[in-house]
XYZ file of C-alpha atoms in Angstrom:
482
model
C 59.316 140.316 114.477
C 58.406 136.767 113.462
C 59.537 135.510 110.069
C 57.568 132.281 110.263
C 58.537 128.682 109.594
C 61.357 127.878 107.187
C 61.768 124.577 105.350
C 64.660 122.639 103.851
C 65.541 123.061 100.182
C 66.091 119.639 98.610
C 65.980 118.937 94.878
C 64.500 122.347 94.159
C 61.582 121.787 96.551
C 60.832 123.196 99.968
C 60.009 120.514 102.505
C 59.735 119.948 106.239
C 62.243 117.806 108.093
C 61.308 114.152 107.762
C 60.430 113.993 111.458
C 58.642 117.353 111.407
C 60.953 118.887 113.999
C 62.036 122.520 113.996
C 64.392 124.688 116.011
C 64.210 128.388 116.885
C 66.276 131.241 115.483
C 66.909 133.984 118.031
C 67.647 137.645 117.389
C 70.654 138.267 119.694
C 69.840 141.976 119.972
C 66.357 141.367 121.383
C 66.537 137.761 122.656
C 63.309 137.081 120.741
C 62.585 134.060 118.555
C 62.270 135.381 115.003
C 61.829 132.142 113.039
C 61.444 128.385 113.268
C 63.561 126.373 110.848
C 63.445 122.708 109.946
C 65.824 120.509 111.902
C 67.131 118.045 109.327
C 67.562 114.339 109.969
C 70.067 111.904 108.416
C 67.236 110.872 106.082
C 66.946 114.467 104.877
C 70.689 114.616 104.307
C 70.498 111.424 102.275
C 67.703 112.900 100.144
C 69.839 115.981 99.496
C 72.810 113.821 98.515
C 70.692 111.826 96.083
C 69.347 115.040 94.557
C 72.824 116.533 94.265
C 74.153 113.368 92.638
C 71.312 113.279 90.135
C 71.917 116.915 89.175
C 75.647 116.265 88.864
C 75.084 113.359 86.507
C 72.234 115.119 84.727
C 71.473 118.724 83.798
C 74.253 120.425 85.748
C 76.931 118.009 84.651
C 75.996 118.372 80.975
C 75.496 122.138 81.035
C 78.181 124.044 79.069
C 80.665 125.740 81.387
C 79.908 129.181 80.006
C 76.181 128.778 80.634
C 76.925 127.542 84.132
C 79.034 130.631 84.693
C 76.202 132.878 83.518
C 73.863 131.383 86.120
C 76.399 131.895 88.899
C 76.915 135.481 87.705
C 73.159 136.100 87.744
C 73.031 134.843 91.314
C 75.513 137.585 92.228
C 73.365 140.154 90.440
C 70.250 138.959 92.229
C 72.020 139.104 95.553
C 72.719 142.799 95.011
C 69.176 143.389 93.758
C 67.915 142.051 97.092
C 70.813 143.362 99.176
C 68.644 145.375 101.559
C 66.552 142.366 102.533
C 69.524 140.024 102.698
C 71.423 142.462 104.924
C 68.411 142.789 107.211
C 68.223 139.013 107.612
C 71.961 138.794 108.279
C 71.736 141.412 111.005
C 68.573 139.944 112.536
C 70.048 136.497 113.138
C 73.674 137.474 113.799
C 73.472 140.827 115.611
C 76.084 142.592 113.481
C 75.520 146.247 112.516
C 73.398 146.673 109.409
C 76.111 148.872 107.907
C 78.529 145.936 107.959
C 75.939 143.592 106.475
C 74.678 145.913 103.757
C 77.790 147.782 102.673
C 80.591 145.303 103.297
C 79.526 141.686 103.425
C 76.664 141.453 100.929
C 78.623 143.307 98.213
C 81.662 141.115 98.901
C 79.510 138.002 98.553
C 78.030 139.212 95.256
C 81.498 140.053 93.964
C 82.710 136.587 94.930
C 79.938 134.932 92.917
C 80.726 137.052 89.895
C 84.481 136.549 90.188
C 84.176 132.767 90.181
C 81.497 132.854 87.501
C 84.203 134.246 85.225
C 86.406 131.216 85.910
C 83.762 128.697 84.844
C 85.003 128.368 81.267
C 88.659 129.176 81.886
C 89.860 126.185 83.894
C 90.940 123.420 81.541
C 93.358 120.586 81.009
C 96.670 120.454 79.175
C 98.708 118.220 76.902
C 101.739 116.556 78.424
C 104.922 115.796 76.462
C 105.898 112.198 77.252
C 108.391 109.766 75.735
C 107.044 107.219 73.301
C 104.246 107.370 70.805
C 101.401 108.431 73.052
C 99.237 111.503 73.267
C 98.757 112.403 76.936
C 96.334 115.027 78.087
C 94.592 115.989 81.301
C 90.998 116.830 82.085
C 90.065 119.115 84.960
C 86.814 117.724 86.365
C 84.518 118.583 89.290
C 85.163 116.833 92.602
C 81.470 115.910 92.753
C 78.973 116.503 95.546
C 80.358 119.195 97.839
C 79.098 119.862 101.363
C 79.730 123.379 102.669
C 79.459 123.640 106.454
C 79.668 127.248 107.542
C 79.755 129.193 110.830
C 77.569 131.859 112.394
C 79.916 134.849 112.290
C 79.728 135.631 108.536
C 76.858 133.325 107.592
C 76.362 134.369 103.972
C 79.841 135.548 102.996
C 81.654 132.413 104.131
C 78.963 130.280 102.492
C 79.557 132.101 99.197
C 83.323 131.621 99.529
C 82.566 127.893 99.144
C 79.416 127.823 97.031
C 80.763 130.132 94.304
C 83.897 128.180 93.292
C 82.131 124.859 93.809
C 79.294 125.732 91.425
C 81.534 127.475 88.911
C 83.646 124.329 88.599
C 80.571 122.177 87.996
C 80.063 120.608 91.405
C 76.703 120.355 93.134
C 76.372 121.676 96.685
C 74.729 120.866 99.985
C 74.953 123.975 102.147
C 74.655 123.514 105.908
C 74.498 126.905 107.691
C 75.041 127.243 111.427
C 71.922 126.498 113.443
C 71.961 130.027 114.898
C 72.131 131.783 111.509
C 70.301 129.904 108.732
C 68.152 132.683 107.269
C 70.469 134.082 104.589
C 71.415 130.611 103.344
C 67.731 129.795 102.882
C 67.210 133.077 101.050
C 70.160 132.255 98.789
C 68.542 128.940 97.960
C 65.319 130.731 97.100
C 67.183 133.061 94.745
C 68.957 130.196 92.987
C 65.691 128.316 92.514
C 63.948 131.373 91.092
C 66.834 131.999 88.684
C 66.477 128.553 87.158
C 69.287 126.558 88.725
C 68.410 122.905 88.030
C 66.895 121.020 90.985
C 69.522 119.484 93.243
C 72.333 121.825 92.271
C 72.089 123.846 95.491
C 70.447 122.192 98.486
C 70.043 123.927 101.872
C 70.044 121.713 104.954
C 69.343 123.401 108.301
C 69.645 121.797 111.698
C 72.103 120.930 114.409
C 75.736 120.115 113.865
C 75.464 116.975 115.970
C 72.703 115.514 113.788
C 72.600 117.107 110.339
C 76.268 118.093 110.327
C 77.471 114.679 111.439
C 75.228 112.965 108.885
C 76.896 115.060 106.180
C 80.371 114.148 107.381
C 79.524 110.453 107.523
C 77.623 110.158 104.241
C 79.546 108.108 101.658
C 77.846 109.942 98.782
C 79.513 113.267 99.595
C 82.854 113.760 97.852
C 84.168 116.859 99.603
C 83.600 118.873 102.758
C 84.497 122.544 102.905
C 84.322 123.598 106.548
C 84.857 126.852 108.391
C 84.637 126.817 112.171
C 86.559 126.115 115.333
C 89.631 123.916 115.326
C 88.247 121.190 117.589
C 85.265 120.642 115.294
C 87.556 120.662 112.273
C 89.660 117.913 113.832
C 86.523 115.879 114.467
C 85.414 116.287 110.853
C 88.827 115.220 109.628
C 88.741 112.063 111.737
C 85.196 111.125 110.721
C 85.747 111.884 107.035
C 88.723 109.544 106.969
C 86.322 106.591 106.879
C 85.101 107.630 103.439
C 88.280 109.445 102.313
C 86.485 112.660 101.485
C 88.334 115.651 100.118
C 88.509 118.265 102.895
C 89.380 121.918 103.222
C 89.388 123.479 106.678
C 89.463 127.141 107.633
C 89.701 127.030 111.391
C 90.540 129.144 114.405
C 92.968 131.980 114.839
C 94.835 133.950 117.469
C 96.297 136.469 115.095
C 99.130 138.802 116.164
C 98.927 142.490 115.263
C 102.488 143.779 115.694
C 103.149 147.480 116.297
C 106.738 148.716 116.120
C 107.852 151.994 117.666
C 108.549 153.497 114.236
C 104.973 152.950 113.004
C 102.427 155.658 112.236
C 100.937 155.279 115.699
C 97.615 156.946 114.987
C 97.039 154.655 112.017
C 98.138 151.670 114.080
C 95.711 152.576 116.865
C 92.882 152.629 114.345
C 94.099 149.361 112.858
C 94.382 147.691 116.243
C 90.860 148.666 117.314
C 89.269 147.820 113.979
C 91.260 144.584 113.870
C 89.633 143.301 117.049
C 86.308 145.111 117.313
C 85.013 144.826 113.732
C 82.301 142.191 113.716
C 82.277 142.291 117.538
C 85.531 140.346 117.476
C 83.680 137.333 116.067
C 86.176 137.121 113.226
C 88.522 134.183 112.534
C 91.333 136.557 111.573
C 90.721 139.104 114.350
C 93.903 140.752 115.607
C 93.253 139.458 119.107
C 96.906 139.537 120.187
C 98.280 143.076 120.084
C 102.076 142.945 120.225
C 103.502 146.374 121.114
C 107.147 147.428 121.277
C 108.141 148.188 124.853
C 109.213 151.810 124.293
C 105.719 152.860 123.152
C 103.597 150.375 125.067
C 102.074 152.684 127.682
C 101.298 155.508 125.247
C 99.910 153.195 122.618
C 97.708 151.136 124.917
C 96.292 154.284 126.486
C 95.152 155.394 123.051
C 93.681 152.007 122.198
C 91.838 151.830 125.513
C 90.507 155.344 125.023
C 89.079 154.408 121.615
C 87.553 151.259 123.068
C 85.847 153.214 125.838
C 84.254 155.521 123.289
C 82.696 152.619 121.380
C 79.177 151.907 122.549
C 76.820 149.158 121.537
C 73.644 150.059 119.688
C 70.640 148.666 117.852
C 72.164 146.589 115.036
C 69.449 147.749 112.628
C 70.406 151.408 113.143
C 72.761 152.504 110.330
C 74.769 154.569 112.834
C 75.600 151.557 115.029
C 79.179 150.300 114.872
C 79.078 147.692 117.653
C 76.312 145.113 117.566
C 75.230 142.163 119.695
C 77.221 139.014 120.392
C 75.702 136.257 118.270
C 74.186 134.163 121.045
C 73.753 133.913 124.786
C 76.156 130.992 125.004
C 78.828 132.903 123.089
C 78.397 135.966 125.302
C 78.790 133.810 128.400
C 81.861 132.164 126.905
C 83.508 135.546 126.287
C 82.646 136.760 129.792
C 84.263 133.591 131.147
C 87.499 134.427 129.334
C 87.403 137.957 130.739
C 87.123 136.613 134.287
C 89.952 134.150 133.655
C 92.174 136.964 132.387
C 91.599 138.948 135.572
C 92.416 135.933 137.749
C 95.605 135.215 135.793
C 96.930 138.732 136.358
C 96.145 140.667 133.171
C 95.382 144.361 133.682
C 91.921 145.463 132.552
C 92.316 148.745 130.649
C 88.829 149.065 129.147
C 85.468 147.312 129.149
C 85.111 143.884 130.648
C 81.382 143.931 131.296
C 78.065 143.093 129.723
C 76.131 146.148 128.598
C 72.790 146.951 126.992
C 71.260 149.535 124.698
C 68.539 150.742 127.034
C 66.096 147.914 126.391
C 67.331 145.553 129.076
C 67.613 142.911 126.383
C 70.308 141.673 124.048
C 73.699 140.009 124.237
C 75.902 143.098 124.221
C 79.461 143.369 125.563
C 81.749 146.329 126.133
C 84.871 146.449 123.954
C 87.542 145.048 126.253
C 91.298 145.685 126.390
C 93.778 143.864 128.616
C 97.378 144.935 129.205
C 100.286 143.120 130.873
C 99.363 139.899 129.112
C 101.985 137.164 128.965
C 102.203 134.296 126.521
C 101.176 131.654 129.050
C 97.864 133.346 129.880
C 94.666 131.789 128.574
C 93.622 134.910 126.653
C 96.972 134.862 124.838
C 96.595 131.224 123.775
C 92.922 130.461 123.159
C 90.563 131.882 120.567
C 87.942 133.953 122.395
C 85.872 135.019 119.397
C 84.661 138.218 120.971
C 85.636 141.876 121.486
C 88.582 141.146 123.772
C 92.103 142.404 123.018
C 95.181 140.940 124.713
C 98.179 143.308 124.629
C 101.654 141.766 124.885
C 104.967 143.636 125.121
C 108.000 142.810 122.955
C 111.550 144.178 122.937
C 112.891 143.890 119.374
C 112.169 142.410 115.946
C 113.207 138.857 116.788
C 111.237 138.910 120.040
C 108.169 140.120 118.132
C 108.507 137.322 115.577
C 109.006 134.674 118.267
C 105.983 135.807 120.253
C 103.837 136.136 117.129
C 104.703 132.580 116.072
C 104.269 131.061 119.533
C 100.597 130.238 118.844
C 99.240 126.912 117.606
C 97.298 129.002 115.089
C 98.494 130.703 111.919
C 95.595 132.328 110.127
C 96.515 136.011 109.840
C 98.838 138.700 111.169
C 99.551 142.407 110.982
C 102.746 144.478 110.921
C 102.900 148.228 111.566
C 106.151 150.019 110.718
C 107.481 152.728 108.409
C 110.610 150.664 107.746
C 109.830 148.771 104.544
C 112.819 146.457 104.918
C 111.693 145.483 108.411
C 108.115 145.017 107.217
C 109.079 142.557 104.488
C 111.527 140.730 106.746
C 108.912 140.215 109.452
C 106.297 139.187 106.864
C 108.662 136.514 105.569
C 109.128 135.082 109.064
C 105.510 135.035 110.251
C 103.829 131.628 110.139
C 100.448 132.817 108.893
C 98.391 132.564 105.745
C 97.867 136.324 105.519
C 100.145 139.199 106.529
C 98.775 142.735 106.443
C 101.351 145.550 106.465
C 100.160 148.934 107.748
C 96.552 147.808 107.408
C 94.355 145.066 108.836
C 91.297 142.986 107.991
C 91.139 143.806 104.279
C 90.065 141.214 101.729
C 89.523 140.819 98.018
C 88.052 137.892 96.133
C 91.187 137.738 93.981
C 93.446 137.268 97.032
C 93.753 133.858 98.688
C 92.758 133.401 102.340
C 93.540 130.456 104.581
C 95.673 129.207 107.424
C 98.933 127.673 108.516
C 99.315 125.214 111.403
C 96.088 124.505 113.332
C 94.250 127.241 111.464
C 93.622 124.655 108.771
C 94.518 124.014 105.143
C 93.172 124.861 101.726
C 92.429 128.356 100.479
C 89.301 130.439 100.094
C 88.872 132.951 97.264
C 91.303 133.576 94.377
C 92.260 131.153 91.628
C 93.868 128.942 94.275
C 90.444 127.967 95.613
C 89.677 126.319 92.285
C 92.237 123.614 92.992
C 90.099 122.346 95.856
C 86.903 122.013 93.820
C 88.408 120.134 90.861
C 90.361 116.944 90.272
C 92.751 115.991 87.484
C 92.261 113.032 85.173
C 95.130 111.914 82.923
C 94.276 110.309 79.560
C 96.786 108.254 77.548
C 96.181 107.625 73.835
C 98.323 105.138 71.910
C 99.224 106.688 68.551
C 101.899 104.331 67.230
């Protein structure tokens, strides 16, 4: 299935990269090239910045907030009107099951656009009581030209988490999707153009992180970078952006603990543990990749988790019945397999999976759901983000031991707690160093609820009214009245 050649969207126009170069997009389920997309140069990035600046100072900047909100809302409506096609594209370039794309992620993205559209005319300044004879008031203004650099695991949804609040607050946007998964971002740009967004408001730049991404980070005309990706890249962006003092928000890696106490509803916890690591093939920032289990139930509980993992089989991602799709790329599959081999060498006990598999075609980057027991905190799979369907089970003895082991990571994105004791649940939640704590559930989200990390999982927040803080800036105005 070849989708043809895709161009950059700059200033409302589709154009080739300035040097004419392209790069392939591969379907991870078939290993076939399904599209060629433009590989942007620094010159292309500069053109996008100029277009975004012109729109900011022109039609977008002068558009009434309520009208701006209506356009963002319509983009959400259009996304749902074309949900089938958008979901197909998401699955084709990422390998995730079509059911996840169509019934979870696309609706969540549309809801996010519509949620933030409603904020467009509701964020405003205030008057400040000061001593003396002055009137003091504040204005809440856009940050300016925002660059959204997004990863390959939730290509559209994470893009919308940034694009929606940025546009609603009156910023203009340069969206840089991951080189592996650019198709839904390009389709989003097409929708916005067709709906009448002024040229330059939403620009789509495809290409490599080393060239296009770095040009975005270095460009002095970009006011803010909103990045989701691995921690090492986030650190590099932070260092480079210091030269131009850009605003930055970073949603980075995770090694999230999913804590199961002996008094939990064990059947529910088993389901939560498996869904927490195997949804999205484990390619989820907040995946519950460290399963902390109380010693008295460890053997029973892990047997149940391993049994569920063994029953999960990979399938054609475009089949609505499939629940386990393809790893997003060959390099990512090889990376995950490397972690599995390291875990074996370091003494972890393989309870399920651990191998590459296929769906009968002999093609595709498919892995078995993998469960390791007898994992200790110093093992590589307990410390490093794998970003794949690999679960590391760690034993704990009591509440304080669980908290200590949960917090022993450099990351702090998310966490889970399973117990019927509500006092214990709230106590543990208060002690966990993580941006999200799920109690007796896992991996649930809502646009109204903030999401983001502690420690080396980054800073800033996605979704909710708190995200608005990162796409606006405050101006104070003093008026002499005396």
